[in-house]
Tab-separated table of C-alpha atoms in Angstrom:
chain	number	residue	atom	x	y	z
G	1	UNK	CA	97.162	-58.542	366.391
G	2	UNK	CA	95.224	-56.714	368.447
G	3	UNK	CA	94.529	-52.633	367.079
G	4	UNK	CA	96.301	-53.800	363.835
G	5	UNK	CA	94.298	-53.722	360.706
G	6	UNK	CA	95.405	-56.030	358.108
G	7	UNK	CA	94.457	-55.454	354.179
G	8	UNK	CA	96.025	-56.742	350.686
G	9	UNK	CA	97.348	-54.058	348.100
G	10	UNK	CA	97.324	-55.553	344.612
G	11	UNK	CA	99.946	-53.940	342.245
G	12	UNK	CA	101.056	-54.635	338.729
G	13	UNK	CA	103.852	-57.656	338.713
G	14	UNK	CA	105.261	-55.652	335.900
G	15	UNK	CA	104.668	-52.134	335.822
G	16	UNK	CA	106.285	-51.835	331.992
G	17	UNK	CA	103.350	-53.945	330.961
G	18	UNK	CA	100.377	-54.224	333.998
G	19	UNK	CA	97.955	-55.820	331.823
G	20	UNK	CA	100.322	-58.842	332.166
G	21	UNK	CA	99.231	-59.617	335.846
G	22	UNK	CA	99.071	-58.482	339.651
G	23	UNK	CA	100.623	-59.097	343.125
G	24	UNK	CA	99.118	-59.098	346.476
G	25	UNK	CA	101.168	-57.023	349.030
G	26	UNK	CA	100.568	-57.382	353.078
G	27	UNK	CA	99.247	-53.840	354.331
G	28	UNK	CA	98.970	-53.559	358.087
G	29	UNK	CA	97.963	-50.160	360.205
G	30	UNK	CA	97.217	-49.098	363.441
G	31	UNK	CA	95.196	-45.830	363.493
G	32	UNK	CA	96.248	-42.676	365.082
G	33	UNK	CA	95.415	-42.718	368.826
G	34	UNK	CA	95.002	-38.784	369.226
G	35	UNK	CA	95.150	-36.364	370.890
G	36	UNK	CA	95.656	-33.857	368.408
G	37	UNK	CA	94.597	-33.536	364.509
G	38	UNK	CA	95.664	-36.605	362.115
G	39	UNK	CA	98.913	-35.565	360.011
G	40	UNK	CA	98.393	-38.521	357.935
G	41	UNK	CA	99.871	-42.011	357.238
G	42	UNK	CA	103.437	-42.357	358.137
G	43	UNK	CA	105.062	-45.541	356.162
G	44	UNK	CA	107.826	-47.452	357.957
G	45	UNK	CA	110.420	-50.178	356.637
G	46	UNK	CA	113.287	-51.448	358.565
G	47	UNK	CA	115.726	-52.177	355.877
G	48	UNK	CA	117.095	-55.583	354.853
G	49	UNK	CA	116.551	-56.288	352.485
G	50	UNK	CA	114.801	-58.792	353.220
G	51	UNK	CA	112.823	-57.598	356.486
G	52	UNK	CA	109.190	-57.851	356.979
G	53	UNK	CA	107.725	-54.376	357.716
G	54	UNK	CA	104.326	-55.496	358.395
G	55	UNK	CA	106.213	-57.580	361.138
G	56	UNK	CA	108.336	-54.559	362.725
G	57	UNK	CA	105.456	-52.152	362.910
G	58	UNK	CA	103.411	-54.874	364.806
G	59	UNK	CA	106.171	-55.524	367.137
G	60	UNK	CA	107.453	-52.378	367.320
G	61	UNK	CA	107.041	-49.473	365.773
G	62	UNK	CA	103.569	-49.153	366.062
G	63	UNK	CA	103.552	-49.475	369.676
G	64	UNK	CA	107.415	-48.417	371.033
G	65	UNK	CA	107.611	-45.395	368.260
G	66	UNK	CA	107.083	-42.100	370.317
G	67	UNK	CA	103.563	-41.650	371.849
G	68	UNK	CA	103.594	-38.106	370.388
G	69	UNK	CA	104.402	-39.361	366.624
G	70	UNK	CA	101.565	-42.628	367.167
G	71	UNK	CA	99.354	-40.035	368.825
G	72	UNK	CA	99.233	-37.735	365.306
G	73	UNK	CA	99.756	-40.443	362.140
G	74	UNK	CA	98.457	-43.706	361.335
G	75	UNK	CA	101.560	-46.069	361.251
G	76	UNK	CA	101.115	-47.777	358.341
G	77	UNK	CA	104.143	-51.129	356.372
G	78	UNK	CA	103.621	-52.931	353.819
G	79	UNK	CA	105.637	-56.029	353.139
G	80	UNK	CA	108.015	-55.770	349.861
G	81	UNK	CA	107.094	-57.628	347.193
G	82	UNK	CA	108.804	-60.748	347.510
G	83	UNK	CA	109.608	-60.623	351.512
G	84	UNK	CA	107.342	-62.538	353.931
G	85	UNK	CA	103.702	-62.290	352.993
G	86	UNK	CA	103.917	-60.277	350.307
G	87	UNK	CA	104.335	-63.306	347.682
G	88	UNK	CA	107.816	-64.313	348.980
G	89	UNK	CA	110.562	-65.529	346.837
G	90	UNK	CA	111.369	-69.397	347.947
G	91	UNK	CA	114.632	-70.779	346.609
G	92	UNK	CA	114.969	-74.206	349.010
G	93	UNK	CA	113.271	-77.073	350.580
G	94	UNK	CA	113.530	-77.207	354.090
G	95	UNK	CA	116.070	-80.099	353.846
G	96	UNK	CA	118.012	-78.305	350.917
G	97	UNK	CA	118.110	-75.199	353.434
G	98	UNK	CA	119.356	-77.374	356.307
G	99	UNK	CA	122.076	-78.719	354.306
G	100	UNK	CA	123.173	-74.543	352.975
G	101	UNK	CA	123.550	-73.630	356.078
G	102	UNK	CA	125.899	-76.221	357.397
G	103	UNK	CA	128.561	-74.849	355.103
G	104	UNK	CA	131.312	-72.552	356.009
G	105	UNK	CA	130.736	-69.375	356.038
G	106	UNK	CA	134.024	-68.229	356.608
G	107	UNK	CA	136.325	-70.486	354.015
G	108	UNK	CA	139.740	-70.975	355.894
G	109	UNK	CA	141.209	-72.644	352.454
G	110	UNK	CA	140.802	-73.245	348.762
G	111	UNK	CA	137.907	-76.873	349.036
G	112	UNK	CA	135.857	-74.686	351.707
G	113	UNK	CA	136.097	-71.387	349.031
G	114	UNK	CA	134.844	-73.660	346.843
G	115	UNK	CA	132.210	-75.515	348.660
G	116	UNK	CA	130.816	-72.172	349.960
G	117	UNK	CA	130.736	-70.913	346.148
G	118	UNK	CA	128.900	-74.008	344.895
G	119	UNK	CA	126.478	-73.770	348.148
G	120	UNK	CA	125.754	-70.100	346.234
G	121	UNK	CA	125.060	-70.995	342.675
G	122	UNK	CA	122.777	-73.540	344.160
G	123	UNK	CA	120.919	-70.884	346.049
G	124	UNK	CA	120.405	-68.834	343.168
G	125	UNK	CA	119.765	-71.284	341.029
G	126	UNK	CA	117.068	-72.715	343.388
G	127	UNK	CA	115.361	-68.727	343.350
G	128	UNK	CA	115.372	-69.052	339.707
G	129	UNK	CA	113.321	-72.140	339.777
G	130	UNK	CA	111.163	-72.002	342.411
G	131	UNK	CA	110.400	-68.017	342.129
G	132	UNK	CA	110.689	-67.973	338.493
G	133	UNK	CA	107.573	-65.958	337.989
G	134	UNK	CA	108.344	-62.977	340.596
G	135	UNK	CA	111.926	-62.726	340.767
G	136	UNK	CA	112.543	-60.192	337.735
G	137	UNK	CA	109.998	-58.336	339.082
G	138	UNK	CA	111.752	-57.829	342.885
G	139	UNK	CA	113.604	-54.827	343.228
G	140	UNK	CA	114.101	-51.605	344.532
G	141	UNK	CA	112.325	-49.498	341.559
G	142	UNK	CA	108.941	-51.528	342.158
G	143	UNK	CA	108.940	-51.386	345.536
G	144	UNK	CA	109.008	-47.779	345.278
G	145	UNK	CA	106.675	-47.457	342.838
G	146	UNK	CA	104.475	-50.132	345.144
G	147	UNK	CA	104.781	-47.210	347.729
G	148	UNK	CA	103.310	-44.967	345.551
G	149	UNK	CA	100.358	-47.100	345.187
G	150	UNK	CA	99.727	-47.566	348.576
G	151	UNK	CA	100.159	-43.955	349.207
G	152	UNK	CA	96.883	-43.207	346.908
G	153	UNK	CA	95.292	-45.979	348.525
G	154	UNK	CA	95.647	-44.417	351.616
G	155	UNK	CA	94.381	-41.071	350.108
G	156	UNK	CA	97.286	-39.302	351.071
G	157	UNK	CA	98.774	-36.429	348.559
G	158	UNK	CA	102.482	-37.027	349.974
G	159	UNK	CA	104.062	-39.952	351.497
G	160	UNK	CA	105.476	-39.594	355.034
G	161	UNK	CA	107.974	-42.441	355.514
G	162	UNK	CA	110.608	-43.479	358.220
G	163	UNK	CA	113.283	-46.185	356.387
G	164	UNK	CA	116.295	-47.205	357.955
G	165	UNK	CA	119.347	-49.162	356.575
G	166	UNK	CA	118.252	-50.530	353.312
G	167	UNK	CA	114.792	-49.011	353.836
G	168	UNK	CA	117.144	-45.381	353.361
G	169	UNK	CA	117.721	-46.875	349.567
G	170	UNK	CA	114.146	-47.060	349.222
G	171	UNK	CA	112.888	-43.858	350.218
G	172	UNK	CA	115.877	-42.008	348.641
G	173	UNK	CA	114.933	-44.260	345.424
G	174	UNK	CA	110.768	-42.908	345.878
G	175	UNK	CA	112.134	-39.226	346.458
G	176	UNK	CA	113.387	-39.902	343.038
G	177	UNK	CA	110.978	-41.038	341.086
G	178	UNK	CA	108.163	-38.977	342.685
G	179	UNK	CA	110.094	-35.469	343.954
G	180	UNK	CA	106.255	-33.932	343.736
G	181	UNK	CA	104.646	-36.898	346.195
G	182	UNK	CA	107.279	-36.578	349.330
G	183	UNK	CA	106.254	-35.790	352.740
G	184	UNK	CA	108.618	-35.755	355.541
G	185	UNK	CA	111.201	-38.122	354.822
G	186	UNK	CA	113.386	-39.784	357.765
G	187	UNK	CA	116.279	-41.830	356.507
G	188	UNK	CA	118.075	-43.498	359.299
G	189	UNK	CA	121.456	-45.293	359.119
G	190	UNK	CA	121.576	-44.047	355.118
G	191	UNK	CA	123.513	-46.326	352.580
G	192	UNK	CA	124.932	-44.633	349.669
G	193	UNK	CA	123.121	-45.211	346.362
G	194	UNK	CA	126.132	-44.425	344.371
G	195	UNK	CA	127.891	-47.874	345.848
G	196	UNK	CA	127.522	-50.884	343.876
G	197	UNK	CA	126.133	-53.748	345.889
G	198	UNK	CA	129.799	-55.566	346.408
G	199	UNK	CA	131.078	-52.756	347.409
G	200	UNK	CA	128.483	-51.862	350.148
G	201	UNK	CA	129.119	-55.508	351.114
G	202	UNK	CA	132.445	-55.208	351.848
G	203	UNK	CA	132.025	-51.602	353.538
G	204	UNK	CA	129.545	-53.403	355.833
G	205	UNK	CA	131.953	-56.013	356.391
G	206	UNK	CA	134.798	-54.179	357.167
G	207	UNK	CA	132.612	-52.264	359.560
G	208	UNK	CA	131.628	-55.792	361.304
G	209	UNK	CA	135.230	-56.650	361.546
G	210	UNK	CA	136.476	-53.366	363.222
G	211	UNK	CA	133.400	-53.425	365.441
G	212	UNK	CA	134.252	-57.265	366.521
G	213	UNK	CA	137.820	-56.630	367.272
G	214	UNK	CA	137.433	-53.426	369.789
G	215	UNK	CA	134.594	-55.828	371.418
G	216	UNK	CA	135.282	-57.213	374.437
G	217	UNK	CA	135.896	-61.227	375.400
G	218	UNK	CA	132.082	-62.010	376.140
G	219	UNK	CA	132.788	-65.216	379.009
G	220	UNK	CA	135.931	-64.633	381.129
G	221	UNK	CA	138.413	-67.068	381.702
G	222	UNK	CA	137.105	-68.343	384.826
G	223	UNK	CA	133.554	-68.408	384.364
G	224	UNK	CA	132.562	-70.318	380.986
G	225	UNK	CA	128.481	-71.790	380.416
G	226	UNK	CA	128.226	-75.469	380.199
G	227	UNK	CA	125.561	-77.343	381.135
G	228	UNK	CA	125.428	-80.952	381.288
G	229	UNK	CA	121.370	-83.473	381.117
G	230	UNK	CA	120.051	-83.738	383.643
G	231	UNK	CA	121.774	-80.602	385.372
G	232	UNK	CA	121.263	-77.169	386.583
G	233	UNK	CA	121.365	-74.947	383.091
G	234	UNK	CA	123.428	-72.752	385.483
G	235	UNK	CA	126.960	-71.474	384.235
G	236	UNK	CA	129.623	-73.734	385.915
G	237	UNK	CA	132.787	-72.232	387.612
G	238	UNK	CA	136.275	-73.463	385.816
């Protein structure tokens, strides 16, 4: 994109034994447009996990953040290891992923609870398979510790980062490992580290079902969308 540099951070795969091998990481930046002096590099991840960082700072925060915060830092993502282009973890075929997400996500009886826990095991089991290489090497420990790297890349004594959601894990998670290397530190939306993952799951869901039922009916009664071939795509009064 256009302003964007774009650059590849190797890291160790393993960093209890680097000599064993390396991973390339996606790096994108967008230099400080001034006025004012440079504060440094400030490091943003949306959360997830799962989410591309290189691909929110392109297509947002790099150019909707505030002008006085773009104006002062270099906004600077790099992809997790194992998310988008940073080596991603691939568990299906395209057909094998067509046919997961036909199933039920919502089991209304004991053969869908089943079907939807089969449609699981295969899942991982396909990650184990086709990812076998980088999948014990995926989680929130490395990625901080991939932060780090990047940070001395960058030539920056502390790391200013902006996470939110899951990306509050991962700074929290950095804070901890390198207490002596943090900058200013925005966690937005934080998730608490004590939780275990099912039961941040089920916090999140519970959250989603609250939120769902104090929503309001989205079509009314009298005005639903249909639209027929070879017809106006125009909402048609019942």
């Amino acid at each position: 994109m256009t302003g964007f540099q774009c650059a590849t951070l190797k890291a160790p795969l393993d960093y209890a034994k680097p000599e064993a091998g390396e991973i390339e990481l996606a790096v994108s930046r967008v230099r400080a447009t001034g006025p004012g002096k440079r504060l440094g590099s400030l490091l943003v991840n949306p959360g997830g996990p799962g989410g591309s960082a290189v691909g929110y700072l392109q297509g947002y925060a790099g150019v909707g953040y505030p002008a006085p915060v773009r104006a002062r830092y270099d906004m600077v993502a790099v992809d997790p290891r194992g998310v988008a282009r940073s080596e991603p973890v691939e568990c299906l075929t395209g057909p094998q992923m067509d046919a997961y997400t036909q199933v039920d996500q919502t089991p209304d009886d004991a053969a869908e609870t089943d079907a939807l826990g089969a449609a699981f095991e295969d899942f991982a089991a396909g990650c184990a398979k086709r990812s076998e290489k980088i999948l014990p090497h995926v989680s929130t420990v490395e990625t901080a510790r991939d932060m780090d790297v990047l940070r001395a890349v960058l030539g920056d004594e502390r790391l200013h980062y902006v996470g939110a959601s899951y990306g509050t894990f991962l700074g929290a998670t950095y804070a901890e490992l390198f207490p002596g290397r943090v900058g200013r530190l925005v966690l937005d939306g934080a998730m608490d580290p004590s939780l275990s993952a099912l039961d941040l799951n089920r916090d999140q869901t519970a959250g989603f079902e609250t939120a769902f039922r104090a929503s309001p009916p989205t079509a009314s009664a009298s005005r639903t969308a249909r639209w027929e071939p070879g017809r106006s795509r125009r909402p048609a009064r019942r």
